[in-house]
N, CA and C of each residue as an Amber inpcrd file, in Angstrom:
protein
   471
 -95.3770000 -14.4610000  21.8250000 -94.3140000 -15.3710000  21.4830000
 -93.2100000 -15.3010000  22.5160000 -92.4110000 -16.3420000  22.5790000
 -91.3560000 -16.4260000  23.5780000 -90.4240000 -15.2250000  23.5230000
 -90.0990000 -14.7610000  22.3250000 -89.1610000 -13.6430000  22.1930000
 -89.6910000 -12.3640000  22.8300000 -90.9940000 -12.2790000  23.0510000
 -91.5850000 -11.1030000  23.6840000 -91.5340000 -11.1770000  25.2040000
 -91.1000000 -12.3120000  25.7420000 -91.0410000 -12.5010000  27.1920000
 -89.6090000 -12.4310000  27.6710000 -89.3550000 -11.5910000  28.6480000
 -87.9970000 -11.4330000  29.1560000 -87.5130000 -12.6690000  29.8970000
 -88.4330000 -13.4960000  30.4000000 -88.0360000 -14.6960000  31.1520000
 -87.9110000 -15.9310000  30.2720000 -88.0060000 -15.7530000  28.9180000
 -87.8260000 -16.8530000  27.9800000 -88.8660000 -17.9620000  28.1330000
 -90.0600000 -17.6190000  28.5750000 -91.1590000 -18.5830000  28.6750000
 -92.1020000 -18.3880000  27.5080000 -92.9770000 -19.3530000  27.3120000
 -94.0050000 -19.2070000  26.2910000 -95.0990000 -18.2900000  26.8090000
 -95.7170000 -17.5600000  25.9220000 -96.7670000 -16.6200000  26.3060000
 -98.0650000 -17.3440000  26.6160000 -98.8810000 -16.6930000  27.4110000
-100.2170000 -17.2150000  27.6980000-101.1410000 -16.9040000  26.5280000
-102.3460000 -17.3910000  26.5950000-103.4020000 -17.0730000  25.6310000
-104.4980000 -16.3590000  26.4150000-104.8470000 -15.1620000  25.9990000
-105.8790000 -14.4160000  26.7190000-107.2680000 -14.8820000  26.2920000
-108.2630000 -14.4500000  27.0160000-109.6450000 -14.8610000  26.7540000
-110.1480000 -14.3710000  25.3980000-109.5580000 -13.3030000  24.8500000
-110.0270000 -12.7830000  23.5670000-109.1270000 -13.2150000  22.3990000
-108.4220000 -14.3270000  22.5750000-107.6120000 -14.9120000  21.5110000
-108.0690000 -16.3460000  21.2580000-107.8620000 -16.8120000  20.0460000
-108.0920000 -18.2220000  19.7310000-106.7750000 -18.9580000  19.8750000
-106.7740000 -19.9920000  20.6980000-105.5710000 -20.7770000  20.8610000
-105.5580000 -21.5260000  22.1680000-104.4270000 -22.1770000  22.4380000
-104.2450000 -22.9720000  23.6410000-102.7690000 -22.9330000  24.0160000
-102.4920000 -22.9560000  25.3330000-101.1130000 -22.8710000  25.7910000
-100.9490000 -23.5390000  27.1500000 -99.7710000 -24.0970000  27.3760000
 -99.4440000 -24.6270000  28.6950000 -99.1800000 -23.5000000  29.6810000
 -99.0460000 -22.2730000  29.1910000 -98.7880000 -21.1150000  30.0530000
-100.0450000 -20.3340000  30.4070000-101.2030000 -20.7510000  29.9350000
-102.4530000 -20.0250000  30.1780000-103.1040000 -20.4940000  31.4770000
-102.3460000 -20.5120000  32.5550000-102.8480000 -21.0770000  33.8050000
-103.9550000 -20.2440000  34.4400000-104.0510000 -18.9790000  34.1060000
-105.1130000 -18.1250000  34.6570000-106.3590000 -18.0910000  33.7870000
-106.3420000 -18.8100000  32.7030000-107.4810000 -18.8550000  31.7900000
-107.7550000 -20.3200000  31.4390000-108.5290000 -21.0100000  32.2680000
-108.7330000 -22.4490000  32.0780000-109.2450000 -22.8530000  30.6990000
-110.0020000 -21.9920000  30.0390000-110.5180000 -22.3590000  28.7210000
-109.4250000 -22.3430000  27.6480000-108.2830000 -21.7650000  27.9510000
-107.1680000 -21.7090000  26.9950000-105.9560000 -22.5200000  27.4640000
-106.0670000 -23.1580000  28.6320000-104.9600000 -23.9440000  29.1870000
-105.0280000 -25.3890000  28.7210000-103.8750000 -25.9570000  28.4390000
-103.7550000 -27.3780000  28.1370000-102.4820000 -27.8770000  28.8080000
-102.4980000 -29.0880000  29.3630000-101.3520000 -29.5610000  30.1390000
-100.1360000 -29.9030000  29.2750000 -98.9470000 -29.8300000  29.8680000
 -97.7290000 -30.1970000  29.1330000 -97.7380000 -31.6690000  28.7290000
 -96.8520000 -32.0010000  27.8060000 -96.7020000 -33.3780000  27.3480000
 -95.4270000 -33.9700000  27.9230000 -95.4510000 -35.2590000  28.2060000
 -94.2260000 -35.9820000  28.5380000 -93.8830000 -36.9010000  27.3740000
 -92.6060000 -36.9830000  27.0770000 -92.1500000 -37.8190000  25.9790000
 -91.6320000 -39.1760000  26.4630000 -91.7890000 -39.4690000  27.7480000
 -91.2610000 -40.7130000  28.3060000 -91.9280000 -41.9620000  27.7400000
 -93.0970000 -41.8260000  27.1220000 -93.7260000 -42.9840000  26.4840000
 -92.9710000 -43.4010000  25.2250000 -92.1550000 -42.4790000  24.6820000
 -91.3530000 -42.7800000  23.4900000 -89.8960000 -43.0650000  23.8530000
 -89.3120000 -42.2030000  24.6740000 -87.8850000 -42.2780000  24.9460000
 -87.5600000 -41.5170000  26.2280000 -86.4130000 -41.8310000  26.8120000
 -85.9310000 -41.0410000  27.9550000 -84.8700000 -40.0470000  27.5040000
 -84.5300000 -40.0650000  26.2260000 -83.5210000 -39.1700000  25.6660000
 -84.2030000 -37.9140000  25.1060000 -83.9660000 -36.7620000  25.7180000
 -84.6420000 -35.5440000  25.2520000 -84.3080000 -35.1660000  23.8090000
 -83.1230000 -35.4600000  23.3370000 -82.7660000 -35.1010000  21.9630000
 -83.4910000 -35.9920000  20.9470000 -83.7000000 -37.2500000  21.2750000
 -84.4990000 -38.1390000  20.4160000 -85.9370000 -37.6260000  20.3710000
 -86.4670000 -37.2450000  21.5370000 -87.8340000 -36.7030000  21.5990000
 -87.9400000 -35.4190000  20.7850000 -86.9510000 -34.5520000  20.8800000
 -86.9620000 -33.2760000  20.1630000 -86.9820000 -33.5100000  18.6540000
 -86.1670000 -34.4480000  18.1760000 -86.1380000 -34.7570000  16.7410000
 -87.4780000 -35.3400000  16.2850000 -88.0820000 -36.1590000  17.1160000
 -89.4020000 -36.7120000  16.7940000 -90.4500000 -35.6030000  16.7020000
 -90.3890000 -34.6570000  17.6330000 -91.3360000 -33.5320000  17.6270000
 -91.1720000 -32.6950000  16.3610000 -89.9460000 -32.3860000  15.9900000
 -89.6940000 -31.6010000  14.7710000 -90.2970000 -32.3130000  13.5640000
 -90.0990000 -33.6030000  13.4630000 -90.6550000 -34.3810000  12.3580000
 -92.1860000 -34.3480000  12.3720000 -92.7820000 -34.5090000  13.5500000
 -94.2520000 -34.4900000  13.6540000 -94.8190000 -33.1220000  13.2760000
 -94.1660000 -32.0510000  13.6830000 -94.6250000 -30.6970000  13.3410000
 -94.5620000 -30.4980000  11.8270000 -93.4890000 -30.9430000  11.2120000
 -93.3360000 -30.7850000   9.7600000 -94.3840000 -31.5450000   8.9680000
 -94.9820000 -32.5680000   9.5570000 -95.9110000 -33.4220000   8.8170000
 -97.3470000 -33.3720000   9.3140000 -97.6960000 -32.4010000  10.1590000
 -99.0100000 -32.4090000  10.7960000-100.1280000 -31.7890000   9.9770000
 -99.8500000 -30.7360000   9.2400000-100.9500000 -29.9220000   8.7300000
-101.5080000 -30.4240000   7.4240000-102.7810000 -30.7890000   7.4440000
-103.4650000 -31.2790000   6.2600000-103.9440000 -30.1420000   5.3630000
-103.8790000 -28.8960000   5.8440000-104.4120000 -27.7620000   5.0770000
-103.3180000 -26.9410000   4.4050000-102.0830000 -27.3080000   4.5710000
-100.9920000 -26.5600000   3.9690000 -99.7050000 -26.8030000   4.7370000
 -98.6720000 -26.2420000   4.2290000 -97.3480000 -26.4780000   4.7840000
 -97.1530000 -25.7400000   6.1090000 -96.5310000 -26.4340000   7.0410000
 -96.0680000 -25.8080000   8.2720000 -94.6460000 -25.3440000   8.0080000
 -94.3590000 -24.1050000   8.3700000 -93.0210000 -23.5680000   8.1510000
 -92.3570000 -23.2890000   9.4930000 -91.2190000 -23.9150000   9.7260000
 -90.4490000 -23.6430000  10.9430000 -89.6690000 -22.3630000  10.7160000
 -89.9030000 -21.3640000  11.5720000 -89.2600000 -20.0640000  11.4100000
 -88.1280000 -19.8340000  12.4100000 -88.1130000 -20.6020000  13.4930000
 -86.9990000 -20.5360000  14.4460000 -86.8530000 -21.9030000  15.1040000
 -85.6130000 -22.3580000  15.2030000 -85.3420000 -23.6690000  15.7760000
 -84.0160000 -23.6250000  16.5120000 -84.0500000 -24.0000000  17.7990000
 -82.8390000 -24.1400000  18.5960000 -82.8450000 -25.5600000  19.1720000
 -81.9380000 -25.8320000  20.0860000 -81.9010000 -27.1780000  20.6640000
 -83.0130000 -27.4100000  21.6840000 -83.7980000 -26.3680000  22.0290000
 -84.9250000 -26.5750000  22.9440000 -86.1520000 -25.7130000  22.6350000
 -86.1460000 -24.9560000  21.5370000 -87.2710000 -24.0820000  21.1860000
 -87.5730000 -24.2100000  19.7020000 -88.8690000 -24.3100000  19.3860000
 -89.3170000 -24.3730000  18.0000000 -90.4690000 -23.3980000  17.8280000
 -90.3800000 -22.5570000  16.8150000 -91.4770000 -21.6590000  16.4370000
 -91.7950000 -21.9350000  14.9760000 -93.0510000 -22.2700000  14.7070000
 -93.4980000 -22.5530000  13.3500000 -94.7810000 -21.7840000  13.0690000
 -95.1020000 -21.6490000  11.8010000 -96.3730000 -21.0510000  11.3960000
 -97.1230000 -22.0400000  10.5080000 -98.4390000 -21.9450000  10.5620000
 -99.3040000 -22.7930000   9.7440000-100.5020000 -21.9640000   9.3050000
-101.1030000 -22.3500000   8.1950000-102.2630000 -21.6290000   7.6680000
-103.4540000 -21.7410000   8.6220000-104.1000000 -20.6190000   8.8870000
-105.3060000 -20.5890000   9.7020000-106.4500000 -21.2680000   8.9570000
-107.1700000 -22.1180000   9.6680000-108.2930000 -22.8270000   9.0630000
-109.5790000 -22.0190000   9.2020000-109.7750000 -21.4030000  10.3680000
-111.0090000 -20.6780000  10.6380000-110.6940000 -19.5030000  11.5460000
-111.3130000 -18.3620000  11.3450000-112.3620000 -18.0730000  10.3830000
-111.8060000 -17.9200000   8.9720000-112.6210000 -18.2660000   7.9650000
-112.1830000 -18.1570000   6.5730000-112.0910000 -16.7020000   6.1280000
-111.3810000 -16.5010000   5.0430000-111.3170000 -15.1710000   4.4380000
-110.1180000 -14.3500000   4.8420000-109.3070000 -14.8250000   5.7730000
-108.1100000 -14.0880000   6.1560000-107.0200000 -14.3180000   5.1160000
-106.1810000 -13.3050000   4.9110000-105.1100000 -13.4210000   3.9280000
-103.7900000 -12.9300000   4.5080000-102.7050000 -13.2820000   3.8530000
-101.3790000 -12.8110000   4.2350000-100.9680000 -13.2730000   5.6270000
-100.2560000 -12.3960000   6.3410000 -99.7810000 -12.7070000   7.6910000
-100.9390000 -12.9500000   8.6580000-102.1020000 -12.3460000   8.3960000
-103.2640000 -12.5440000   9.2520000-103.8010000 -13.9760000   9.1750000
-103.4820000 -14.6790000   8.1100000-104.0040000 -16.0320000   7.8900000
-103.0780000 -17.1050000   8.4520000-102.2720000 -16.7400000   9.4540000
-101.3290000 -17.6930000  10.0300000-101.6170000 -17.9540000  11.4990000
-101.3390000 -19.1810000  11.9100000-101.3180000 -19.5550000  13.3210000
 -99.8500000 -19.7300000  13.7080000 -99.5260000 -19.3590000  14.9270000
 -98.1780000 -19.5670000  15.4510000 -98.1780000 -20.7780000  16.3630000
 -97.2100000 -21.6590000  16.1820000 -97.0080000 -22.8230000  17.0470000
 -95.6450000 -22.6790000  17.7010000 -95.6080000 -22.8910000  18.9980000
 -94.3430000 -22.8370000  19.7220000 -94.2220000 -24.0590000  20.6200000
 -93.0040000 -24.5660000  20.7270000 -92.7110000 -25.6910000  21.6020000
 -91.4270000 -25.3910000  22.3530000 -91.4010000 -25.7760000  23.6170000
 -90.2340000 -25.5700000  24.4600000 -89.9230000 -26.8810000  25.1750000
 -88.7330000 -27.4160000  24.9370000 -88.2960000 -28.6580000  25.5560000
 -87.7620000 -28.3650000  26.9530000 -88.2410000 -29.0950000  27.9380000
 -87.7530000 -29.0180000  29.3150000 -87.1440000 -30.3650000  29.6850000
 -85.8890000 -30.6230000  29.2850000 -85.2950000 -31.9520000  29.4720000
 -85.1580000 -32.3760000  30.9370000 -84.9570000 -31.4310000  31.8350000
 -84.8260000 -31.7890000  33.2530000 -86.1270000 -32.3290000  33.8260000
 -87.2510000 -31.9460000  33.2170000 -88.5710000 -32.3850000  33.6750000
 -89.1930000 -33.4370000  32.7630000 -88.5200000 -33.7910000  31.6660000
 -89.0420000 -34.7230000  30.6620000 -90.3600000 -34.2240000  30.0660000
 -90.4460000 -32.9170000  29.8530000 -91.6770000 -32.2890000  29.3770000
 -91.4510000 -31.4510000  28.1300000 -92.5370000 -31.2660000  27.3890000
 -92.5820000 -30.2930000  26.3130000 -93.7530000 -29.3570000  26.6030000
 -93.4560000 -28.0570000  26.6430000 -94.4810000 -27.0210000  26.7740000
 -94.8160000 -26.5360000  25.3710000 -96.0230000 -26.0070000  25.1840000
 -96.4260000 -25.6050000  23.8430000 -97.4210000 -24.4460000  23.8940000
 -97.5650000 -23.8390000  22.7360000 -98.5250000 -22.7500000  22.5430000
 -98.9100000 -22.7530000  21.0700000-100.1900000 -22.6360000  20.7900000
-100.6520000 -22.4870000  19.4190000-101.7670000 -21.4590000  19.4170000
-101.6070000 -20.4260000  18.5870000-102.6240000 -19.3710000  18.5720000
-102.7520000 -18.7490000  17.1910000-103.9520000 -18.2520000  16.9320000
-104.2090000 -17.5120000  15.7030000-103.6390000 -16.1080000  15.8640000
-103.0770000 -15.5690000  14.7970000-102.5100000 -14.2150000  14.8700000
-103.5920000 -13.1500000  14.9700000-104.7260000 -13.4100000  14.3620000
-105.8250000 -12.4370000  14.3460000-107.0740000 -13.0740000  14.9410000
-107.7390000 -12.3430000  15.8070000-109.0390000 -12.7610000  16.3250000
-110.0920000 -11.8810000  15.6800000-111.1360000 -12.4940000  15.1580000
-112.2050000 -11.7770000  14.4830000-113.3900000 -11.6710000  15.4370000
-113.9040000 -10.4520000  15.5880000-115.0430000 -10.2040000  16.4630000
-116.2270000  -9.7330000  15.6240000-117.4130000 -10.1600000  16.0200000
-118.6450000  -9.7230000  15.3670000-119.4640000  -8.9940000  16.4290000
-119.7700000  -7.7270000  16.1600000-120.5340000  -6.9240000  17.1060000
-121.8710000  -7.5840000  17.3750000-122.3270000  -7.6870000  18.5830000
-121.8410000  -7.1550000  19.8520000-121.0620000  -8.1730000  20.6890000
-120.5790000  -9.2580000  20.0840000-119.8810000 -10.2930000  20.8390000
-118.5670000  -9.7740000  21.4220000-118.2350000 -10.2480000  22.6040000
-116.9640000  -9.8820000  23.2300000-115.9650000 -11.0350000  23.1780000
-116.3990000 -12.1730000  22.6510000-115.5100000 -13.3130000  22.4350000
-115.2080000 -13.3890000  20.9400000-114.0160000 -13.8470000  20.5790000
-113.7120000 -13.9380000  19.1490000-114.5290000 -15.0310000  18.4700000
-114.7190000 -14.8790000  17.1630000-115.3280000 -15.9380000  16.3710000
-114.4290000 -17.1670000  16.5360000-115.0280000 -18.3000000  16.8010000
-114.2740000 -19.5090000  17.1040000-113.3630000 -19.9360000  15.9570000
-112.2240000 -20.4860000  16.3160000-111.3430000 -21.0970000  15.3210000
-111.7230000 -22.5640000  15.1100000-112.8840000 -22.9450000  15.6650000
-113.4010000 -24.3130000  15.5980000-112.3890000 -25.3020000  16.1740000
-111.6790000 -24.8130000  17.1940000-110.6710000 -25.6020000  17.9140000
-109.5390000 -26.0860000  17.0130000-109.2760000 -25.3740000  15.9240000
-108.2450000 -25.8280000  14.9800000-106.8530000 -25.8380000  15.6090000
-106.5510000 -24.8820000  16.4790000-105.2460000 -24.8820000  17.1430000
-105.1030000 -26.0930000  18.0590000-106.1410000 -26.3610000  18.8370000
-106.1250000 -27.5110000  19.7350000-106.0550000 -28.8220000  18.9500000
-106.8360000 -28.9310000  17.8820000-106.8480000 -30.1560000  17.0790000
-105.4860000 -30.4120000  16.4330000-104.8210000 -29.3600000  15.9620000
-103.4960000 -29.5150000  15.3630000-102.5120000 -30.0520000  16.3970000
-102.5530000 -29.4860000  17.6010000-101.6740000 -29.9630000  18.6680000
-101.9860000 -31.4120000  19.0280000-103.2640000 -31.7590000  19.0690000
-103.6450000 -33.1350000  19.3800000-103.1260000 -34.1110000  18.3150000
-103.1840000 -33.7140000  17.0380000-102.6470000 -34.5810000  15.9770000
-101.1480000 -34.7950000  16.1660000-100.4350000 -33.7400000  16.5500000
 -98.9910000 -33.8720000  16.8010000 -98.7490000 -34.8320000  17.9590000
 -99.4390000 -34.6280000  19.0660000 -99.2360000 -35.4660000  20.2550000
 -99.5990000 -36.9220000  19.9670000-100.7080000 -37.1380000  19.2850000
-101.1260000 -38.5060000  18.9770000-100.1490000 -39.1960000  18.0240000
 -99.6090000 -38.4580000  17.0640000 -98.5970000 -39.0060000  16.1670000
 -97.3820000 -39.4830000  16.9560000 -97.0110000 -38.7060000  17.9570000
 -95.8410000 -39.0400000  18.7730000 -96.1230000 -40.1430000  19.7910000
 -97.3840000 -40.2990000  20.1760000 -97.7310000 -41.2700000  21.2090000
 -97.3790000 -40.7920000  22.6090000 -97.2570000 -39.4690000  22.7800000
 -96.8900000 -38.8950000  24.0730000 -98.1290000 -38.7290000  24.9390000
 -97.9210000 -38.6030000  26.2370000 -99.0020000 -38.4410000  27.2040000
 -99.1110000 -36.9920000  27.6710000-100.3380000 -36.5850000  27.9860000
-100.5720000 -35.2900000  28.6190000-100.3900000 -35.4480000  30.1230000
 -99.8820000 -34.4160000  30.7650000 -99.6350000 -34.4500000  32.2040000
-100.7570000 -33.7430000  32.9630000-101.9780000 -34.1100000  32.6880000
-103.1250000 -33.5030000  33.3410000-104.3870000 -33.7700000  32.5480000
-105.4560000 -33.0760000  32.9240000-106.7450000 -33.2520000  32.2600000
-106.7150000 -32.6680000  30.8550000-107.2960000 -33.4040000  29.9290000
-107.3320000 -33.0130000  28.5250000-108.2110000 -31.7790000  28.3120000
-107.7330000 -30.8720000  27.4800000-108.4960000 -29.6800000  27.0890000
-109.5210000 -30.1200000  26.0360000-110.7700000 -29.7090000  26.2180000
-111.8080000 -30.0780000  25.2590000-112.0720000 -28.9820000  24.2470000
-111.6090000 -27.7670000  24.5040000-111.7720000 -26.6800000  23.5550000
-113.1110000 -25.9950000  23.6920000-113.3140000 -25.0420000  22.8180000
-114.5320000 -24.2420000  22.8010000-115.7130000 -25.0820000  22.3440000
-116.8370000 -24.9080000  22.9970000-118.0480000 -25.6340000  22.6110000
-118.9250000 -24.8020000  21.6760000-118.5120000 -23.5720000  21.3970000
-119.3250000 -22.7110000  20.5230000-118.8520000 -22.8120000  19.0950000
-119.7030000 -22.3690000  18.1710000-119.3300000 -22.3400000  16.7720000
-118.6250000 -21.0600000  16.5070000
């Protein structure tokens, strides 16, 4: 999470985590390009309010809870969809967004708090791209554009 980084950036997603991030530049399977809000507005505060609204209304599996909100940073949690059987804090995904008004961009990160491994696999059991799909629903609701090639997510079950 951003609070764990001394430079106030969003964290990357490692190869043994389920999720996607604009900061995962060294791990192409977990990288997704930033979004531009210029298709909606040139006003960063209007874009930020639209993003907050989209995050609050995105999750079809349960309530998204915003746990930290500033004028350029949003941290929310949502119920993990896959793998099933997780409970409590382990059953949450973290969503983070960072507004970069000088660049007309929004950076983001979405990851599962717990990765489940099945011996002898060295990759986590797939989240069935639920983090990526949630982010895509938010972006599509907003009508914003990606600033690069679209992430297709994991092809494994």
